[in-house]
Amino acid sequence: MPRQKPEIDHDLIRELARLLDETGLTEIEFERDGQRVRVARQAQAVIAAPARPVTAIDVPSLDVAPVDPAKHPGVVTSPMVGTAYIGAEPGARPYVDVGSRVGIGDTLLIVEAMKTMNQIPSPRAGTVVQVLIEDGQPVEFGEPLMIIE
């Protein structure tokens, strides 16, 4: 006998979509009784208009695409969903700043997940060239946190 497809729970999907809006997350997944529902949305890029109109006299025609930090070879991403902290406690000095030299395993920041403080170690030696998060910012799994070159 062929396996029957489970019915789609539209109310569950709506509730998960509401949670996405409320939390600012871009993806959420839920599993119950062997049925898995994943709701995700595409992040939209915000493009700022120039302060004054640009004319052909100002700049030659150049197509410059914004650099995606997630594709940088030195990107350090969040290994979990949580809240990122750049120092050991509120008001404390950050573990690293732009320009800091780090070695493999040096603590870069902390991600708090489910009341547990998780130290995020440097995966490589180098110099911190960009910090992409603010202290106390919610982060998602795979979100770029900083770039080390």
PDB file of N, CA and C in Angstrom, residues 32-94:
ATOM      1  N   ARG A  32       7.913  17.225  14.437  1.00  0.00           N
ATOM      2  CA  ARG A  32       7.000  16.571  15.366  1.00  0.00           C
ATOM      3  C   ARG A  32       6.440  15.344  14.685  1.00  0.00           C
ATOM      4  N   ASP A  33       6.464  14.230  15.402  1.00  0.00           N
ATOM      5  CA  ASP A  33       5.911  12.965  14.907  1.00  0.00           C
ATOM      6  C   ASP A  33       6.441  12.611  13.526  1.00  0.00           C
ATOM      7  N   GLY A  34       7.740  12.840  13.305  1.00  0.00           N
ATOM      8  CA  GLY A  34       8.354  12.480  12.027  1.00  0.00           C
ATOM      9  C   GLY A  34       8.084  13.445  10.899  1.00  0.00           C
ATOM     10  N   GLN A  35       7.303  14.485  11.153  1.00  0.00           N
ATOM     11  CA  GLN A  35       7.023  15.489  10.118  1.00  0.00           C
ATOM     12  C   GLN A  35       7.849  16.731  10.429  1.00  0.00           C
ATOM     13  N   ARG A  36       8.603  17.189   9.438  1.00  0.00           N
ATOM     14  CA  ARG A  36       9.492  18.342   9.615  1.00  0.00           C
ATOM     15  C   ARG A  36       8.991  19.494   8.765  1.00  0.00           C
ATOM     16  N   VAL A  37       8.961  20.687   9.397  1.00  0.00           N
ATOM     17  CA  VAL A  37       8.546  21.912   8.697  1.00  0.00           C
ATOM     18  C   VAL A  37       9.681  22.914   8.844  1.00  0.00           C
ATOM     19  N   ARG A  38      10.140  23.467   7.744  1.00  0.00           N
ATOM     20  CA  ARG A  38      11.187  24.485   7.743  1.00  0.00           C
ATOM     21  C   ARG A  38      10.642  25.717   7.051  1.00  0.00           C
ATOM     22  N   VAL A  39      10.749  26.876   7.739  1.00  0.00           N
ATOM     23  CA  VAL A  39      10.293  28.134   7.171  1.00  0.00           C
ATOM     24  C   VAL A  39      11.516  29.044   7.109  1.00  0.00           C
ATOM     25  N   ALA A  40      11.760  29.607   5.934  1.00  0.00           N
ATOM     26  CA  ALA A  40      12.926  30.478   5.761  1.00  0.00           C
ATOM     27  C   ALA A  40      12.540  31.648   4.881  1.00  0.00           C
ATOM     28  N   ARG A  41      13.284  32.738   5.058  1.00  0.00           N
ATOM     29  CA  ARG A  41      13.062  33.874   4.181  1.00  0.00           C
ATOM     30  C   ARG A  41      14.414  34.350   3.694  1.00  0.00           C
ATOM     31  N   GLN A  42      14.411  34.965   2.556  1.00  0.00           N
ATOM     32  CA  GLN A  42      15.633  35.507   1.974  1.00  0.00           C
ATOM     33  C   GLN A  42      15.900  36.859   2.607  1.00  0.00           C
ATOM     34  N   ALA A  43      17.145  37.099   3.014  1.00  0.00           N
ATOM     35  CA  ALA A  43      17.511  38.424   3.517  1.00  0.00           C
ATOM     36  C   ALA A  43      17.568  39.373   2.332  1.00  0.00           C
ATOM     37  N   GLN A  44      17.010  40.552   2.495  1.00  0.00           N
ATOM     38  CA  GLN A  44      17.002  41.523   1.412  1.00  0.00           C
ATOM     39  C   GLN A  44      18.115  42.527   1.627  1.00  0.00           C
ATOM     40  N   ALA A  45      18.860  42.792   0.573  1.00  0.00           N
ATOM     41  CA  ALA A  45      19.942  43.773   0.648  1.00  0.00           C
ATOM     42  C   ALA A  45      19.354  45.178   0.631  1.00  0.00           C
ATOM     43  N   VAL A  46      19.927  46.039   1.442  1.00  0.00           N
ATOM     44  CA  VAL A  46      19.500  47.436   1.475  1.00  0.00           C
ATOM     45  C   VAL A  46      20.560  48.235   0.738  1.00  0.00           C
ATOM     46  N   ILE A  47      20.142  48.979  -0.254  1.00  0.00           N
ATOM     47  CA  ILE A  47      21.075  49.776  -1.040  1.00  0.00           C
ATOM     48  C   ILE A  47      20.795  51.237  -0.747  1.00  0.00           C
ATOM     49  N   ALA A  48      21.804  51.919  -0.247  1.00  0.00           N
ATOM     50  CA  ALA A  48      21.654  53.331   0.085  1.00  0.00           C
ATOM     51  C   ALA A  48      21.871  54.181  -1.154  1.00  0.00           C
ATOM     52  N   ALA A  49      21.074  55.234  -1.295  1.00  0.00           N
ATOM     53  CA  ALA A  49      21.229  56.158  -2.411  1.00  0.00           C
ATOM     54  C   ALA A  49      22.401  57.081  -2.118  1.00  0.00           C
ATOM     55  N   PRO A  50      23.130  57.513  -3.140  1.00  0.00           N
ATOM     56  CA  PRO A  50      24.235  58.446  -2.895  1.00  0.00           C
ATOM     57  C   PRO A  50      23.724  59.762  -2.315  1.00  0.00           C
ATOM     58  N   ALA A  51      24.578  60.461  -1.571  1.00  0.00           N
ATOM     59  CA  ALA A  51      24.200  61.712  -0.926  1.00  0.00           C
ATOM     60  C   ALA A  51      23.868  62.786  -1.953  1.00  0.00           C
ATOM     61  N   ARG A  52      24.528  62.733  -3.101  1.00  0.00           N
ATOM     62  CA  ARG A  52      24.219  63.678  -4.175  1.00  0.00           C
ATOM     63  C   ARG A  52      24.163  62.881  -5.460  1.00  0.00           C
ATOM     64  N   PRO A  53      23.485  63.371  -6.469  1.00  0.00           N
ATOM     65  CA  PRO A  53      23.405  62.615  -7.706  1.00  0.00           C
ATOM     66  C   PRO A  53      24.788  62.424  -8.326  1.00  0.00           C
ATOM     67  N   VAL A  54      25.022  61.229  -8.839  1.00  0.00           N
ATOM     68  CA  VAL A  54      26.280  60.922  -9.512  1.00  0.00           C
ATOM     69  C   VAL A  54      26.050  61.064 -11.001  1.00  0.00           C
ATOM     70  N   THR A  55      26.921  61.800 -11.665  1.00  0.00           N
ATOM     71  CA  THR A  55      26.805  61.975 -13.113  1.00  0.00           C
ATOM     72  C   THR A  55      27.974  61.303 -13.801  1.00  0.00           C
ATOM     73  N   ALA A  56      27.902  61.190 -15.102  1.00  0.00           N
ATOM     74  CA  ALA A  56      28.967  60.558 -15.876  1.00  0.00           C
ATOM     75  C   ALA A  56      30.276  61.319 -15.729  1.00  0.00           C
ATOM     76  N   ILE A  57      30.211  62.602 -15.406  1.00  0.00           N
ATOM     77  CA  ILE A  57      31.417  63.397 -15.224  1.00  0.00           C
ATOM     78  C   ILE A  57      32.102  63.028 -13.912  1.00  0.00           C
ATOM     79  N   ASP A  58      31.310  62.678 -12.876  1.00  0.00           N
ATOM     80  CA  ASP A  58      31.873  62.356 -11.567  1.00  0.00           C
ATOM     81  C   ASP A  58      32.709  61.074 -11.588  1.00  0.00           C
ATOM     82  N   VAL A  59      32.143  60.015 -12.139  1.00  0.00           N
ATOM     83  CA  VAL A  59      32.789  58.718 -12.091  1.00  0.00           C
ATOM     84  C   VAL A  59      32.559  57.985 -13.408  1.00  0.00           C
ATOM     85  N   PRO A  60      33.585  57.332 -13.913  1.00  0.00           N
ATOM     86  CA  PRO A  60      33.340  56.498 -15.090  1.00  0.00           C
ATOM     87  C   PRO A  60      32.424  55.347 -14.696  1.00  0.00           C
ATOM     88  N   SER A  61      31.798  54.726 -15.651  1.00  0.00           N
ATOM     89  CA  SER A  61      30.859  53.643 -15.391  1.00  0.00           C
ATOM     90  C   SER A  61      31.597  52.436 -14.832  1.00  0.00           C
ATOM     91  N   LEU A  62      31.336  52.153 -13.549  1.00  0.00           N
ATOM     92  CA  LEU A  62      31.947  51.004 -12.891  1.00  0.00           C
ATOM     93  C   LEU A  62      30.851  50.176 -12.259  1.00  0.00           C
ATOM     94  N   ASP A  63      30.947  48.878 -12.413  1.00  0.00           N
ATOM     95  CA  ASP A  63      30.016  47.982 -11.736  1.00  0.00           C
ATOM     96  C   ASP A  63      30.764  47.362 -10.580  1.00  0.00           C
ATOM     97  N   VAL A  64      30.513  47.864  -9.373  1.00  0.00           N
ATOM     98  CA  VAL A  64      31.190  47.361  -8.186  1.00  0.00           C
ATOM     99  C   VAL A  64      30.156  46.647  -7.340  1.00  0.00           C
ATOM    100  N   ALA A  65      30.362  45.354  -7.175  1.00  0.00           N
ATOM    101  CA  ALA A  65      29.443  44.572  -6.359  1.00  0.00           C
ATOM    102  C   ALA A  65      29.906  44.625  -4.908  1.00  0.00           C
ATOM    103  N   PRO A  66      28.976  44.716  -3.956  1.00  0.00           N
ATOM    104  CA  PRO A  66      29.380  44.708  -2.559  1.00  0.00           C
ATOM    105  C   PRO A  66      30.042  43.370  -2.216  1.00  0.00           C
ATOM    106  N   VAL A  67      31.042  43.400  -1.355  1.00  0.00           N
ATOM    107  CA  VAL A  67      31.744  42.200  -0.952  1.00  0.00           C
ATOM    108  C   VAL A  67      30.911  41.480   0.103  1.00  0.00           C
ATOM    109  N   ASP A  68      30.673  40.202  -0.125  1.00  0.00           N
ATOM    110  CA  ASP A  68      29.908  39.395   0.818  1.00  0.00           C
ATOM    111  C   ASP A  68      30.880  38.808   1.840  1.00  0.00           C
ATOM    112  N   PRO A  69      30.794  39.244   3.125  1.00  0.00           N
ATOM    113  CA  PRO A  69      31.735  38.731   4.121  1.00  0.00           C
ATOM    114  C   PRO A  69      31.682  37.217   4.263  1.00  0.00           C
ATOM    115  N   ALA A  70      30.527  36.617   4.000  1.00  0.00           N
ATOM    116  CA  ALA A  70      30.392  35.165   4.141  1.00  0.00           C
ATOM    117  C   ALA A  70      31.272  34.416   3.146  1.00  0.00           C
ATOM    118  N   LYS A  71      31.665  35.061   2.070  1.00  0.00           N
ATOM    119  CA  LYS A  71      32.479  34.401   1.047  1.00  0.00           C
ATOM    120  C   LYS A  71      33.967  34.719   1.196  1.00  0.00           C
ATOM    121  N   HIS A  72      34.324  35.541   2.185  1.00  0.00           N
ATOM    122  CA  HIS A  72      35.731  35.885   2.418  1.00  0.00           C
ATOM    123  C   HIS A  72      36.442  34.639   2.956  1.00  0.00           C
ATOM    124  N   PRO A  73      37.646  34.341   2.478  1.00  0.00           N
ATOM    125  CA  PRO A  73      38.337  33.131   2.952  1.00  0.00           C
ATOM    126  C   PRO A  73      38.709  33.165   4.431  1.00  0.00           C
ATOM    127  N   GLY A  74      38.759  34.334   5.046  1.00  0.00           N
ATOM    128  CA  GLY A  74      39.117  34.433   6.453  1.00  0.00           C
ATOM    129  C   GLY A  74      37.946  34.626   7.387  1.00  0.00           C
ATOM    130  N   VAL A  75      36.737  34.385   6.891  1.00  0.00           N
ATOM    131  CA  VAL A  75      35.552  34.629   7.716  1.00  0.00           C
ATOM    132  C   VAL A  75      35.466  33.610   8.860  1.00  0.00           C
ATOM    133  N   VAL A  76      35.039  34.087  10.029  1.00  0.00           N
ATOM    134  CA  VAL A  76      34.754  33.232  11.165  1.00  0.00           C
ATOM    135  C   VAL A  76      33.249  33.321  11.369  1.00  0.00           C
ATOM    136  N   THR A  77      32.570  32.179  11.312  1.00  0.00           N
ATOM    137  CA  THR A  77      31.112  32.170  11.413  1.00  0.00           C
ATOM    138  C   THR A  77      30.677  31.605  12.761  1.00  0.00           C
ATOM    139  N   SER A  78      29.450  31.921  13.120  1.00  0.00           N
ATOM    140  CA  SER A  78      28.899  31.440  14.382  1.00  0.00           C
ATOM    141  C   SER A  78      28.584  29.946  14.275  1.00  0.00           C
ATOM    142  N   PRO A  79      29.057  29.157  15.231  1.00  0.00           N
ATOM    143  CA  PRO A  79      28.760  27.725  15.198  1.00  0.00           C
ATOM    144  C   PRO A  79      27.387  27.384  15.774  1.00  0.00           C
ATOM    145  N   MET A  80      26.637  28.425  16.210  1.00  0.00           N
ATOM    146  CA  MET A  80      25.343  28.168  16.849  1.00  0.00           C
ATOM    147  C   MET A  80      24.476  29.430  16.843  1.00  0.00           C
ATOM    148  N   VAL A  81      23.223  29.249  17.158  1.00  0.00           N
ATOM    149  CA  VAL A  81      22.299  30.365  17.352  1.00  0.00           C
ATOM    150  C   VAL A  81      22.458  30.837  18.788  1.00  0.00           C
ATOM    151  N   GLY A  82      22.510  32.139  18.985  1.00  0.00           N
ATOM    152  CA  GLY A  82      22.637  32.655  20.346  1.00  0.00           C
ATOM    153  C   GLY A  82      22.840  34.154  20.344  1.00  0.00           C
ATOM    154  N   THR A  83      23.438  34.646  21.410  1.00  0.00           N
ATOM    155  CA  THR A  83      23.745  36.071  21.550  1.00  0.00           C
ATOM    156  C   THR A  83      25.256  36.210  21.652  1.00  0.00           C
ATOM    157  N   ALA A  84      25.832  37.065  20.789  1.00  0.00           N
ATOM    158  CA  ALA A  84      27.283  37.240  20.749  1.00  0.00           C
ATOM    159  C   ALA A  84      27.716  38.355  21.687  1.00  0.00           C
ATOM    160  N   TYR A  85      28.776  38.084  22.420  1.00  0.00           N
ATOM    161  CA  TYR A  85      29.372  39.080  23.311  1.00  0.00           C
ATOM    162  C   TYR A  85      30.854  39.188  22.977  1.00  0.00           C
ATOM    163  N   ILE A  86      31.354  40.423  22.848  1.00  0.00           N
ATOM    164  CA  ILE A  86      32.746  40.611  22.451  1.00  0.00           C
ATOM    165  C   ILE A  86      33.710  40.611  23.634  1.00  0.00           C
ATOM    166  N   GLY A  87      33.189  40.678  24.857  1.00  0.00           N
ATOM    167  CA  GLY A  87      34.022  40.649  26.064  1.00  0.00           C
ATOM    168  C   GLY A  87      33.513  39.610  27.035  1.00  0.00           C
ATOM    169  N   ALA A  88      34.305  39.382  28.094  1.00  0.00           N
ATOM    170  CA  ALA A  88      33.964  38.366  29.086  1.00  0.00           C
ATOM    171  C   ALA A  88      32.726  38.712  29.904  1.00  0.00           C
ATOM    172  N   GLU A  89      32.454  40.035  30.044  1.00  0.00           N
ATOM    173  CA  GLU A  89      31.271  40.476  30.786  1.00  0.00           C
ATOM    174  C   GLU A  89      30.930  41.888  30.320  1.00  0.00           C
ATOM    175  N   PRO A  90      29.730  42.378  30.637  1.00  0.00           N
ATOM    176  CA  PRO A  90      29.363  43.725  30.196  1.00  0.00           C
ATOM    177  C   PRO A  90      30.376  44.766  30.680  1.00  0.00           C
ATOM    178  N   GLY A  91      30.825  45.618  29.779  1.00  0.00           N
ATOM    179  CA  GLY A  91      31.776  46.667  30.111  1.00  0.00           C
ATOM    180  C   GLY A  91      33.228  46.232  30.095  1.00  0.00           C
ATOM    181  N   ALA A  92      33.476  44.917  29.965  1.00  0.00           N
ATOM    182  CA  ALA A  92      34.852  44.419  29.935  1.00  0.00           C
ATOM    183  C   ALA A  92      35.481  44.698  28.566  1.00  0.00           C
ATOM    184  N   ARG A  93      36.814  44.713  28.553  1.00  0.00           N
ATOM    185  CA  ARG A  93      37.540  44.889  27.297  1.00  0.00           C
ATOM    186  C   ARG A  93      37.191  43.755  26.341  1.00  0.00           C
ATOM    187  N   PRO A  94      37.051  44.042  25.046  1.00  0.00           N
ATOM    188  CA  PRO A  94      36.786  42.972  24.079  1.00  0.00           C
ATOM    189  C   PRO A  94      37.953  41.981  24.034  1.00  0.00           C
TER     190      PRO A  94
END
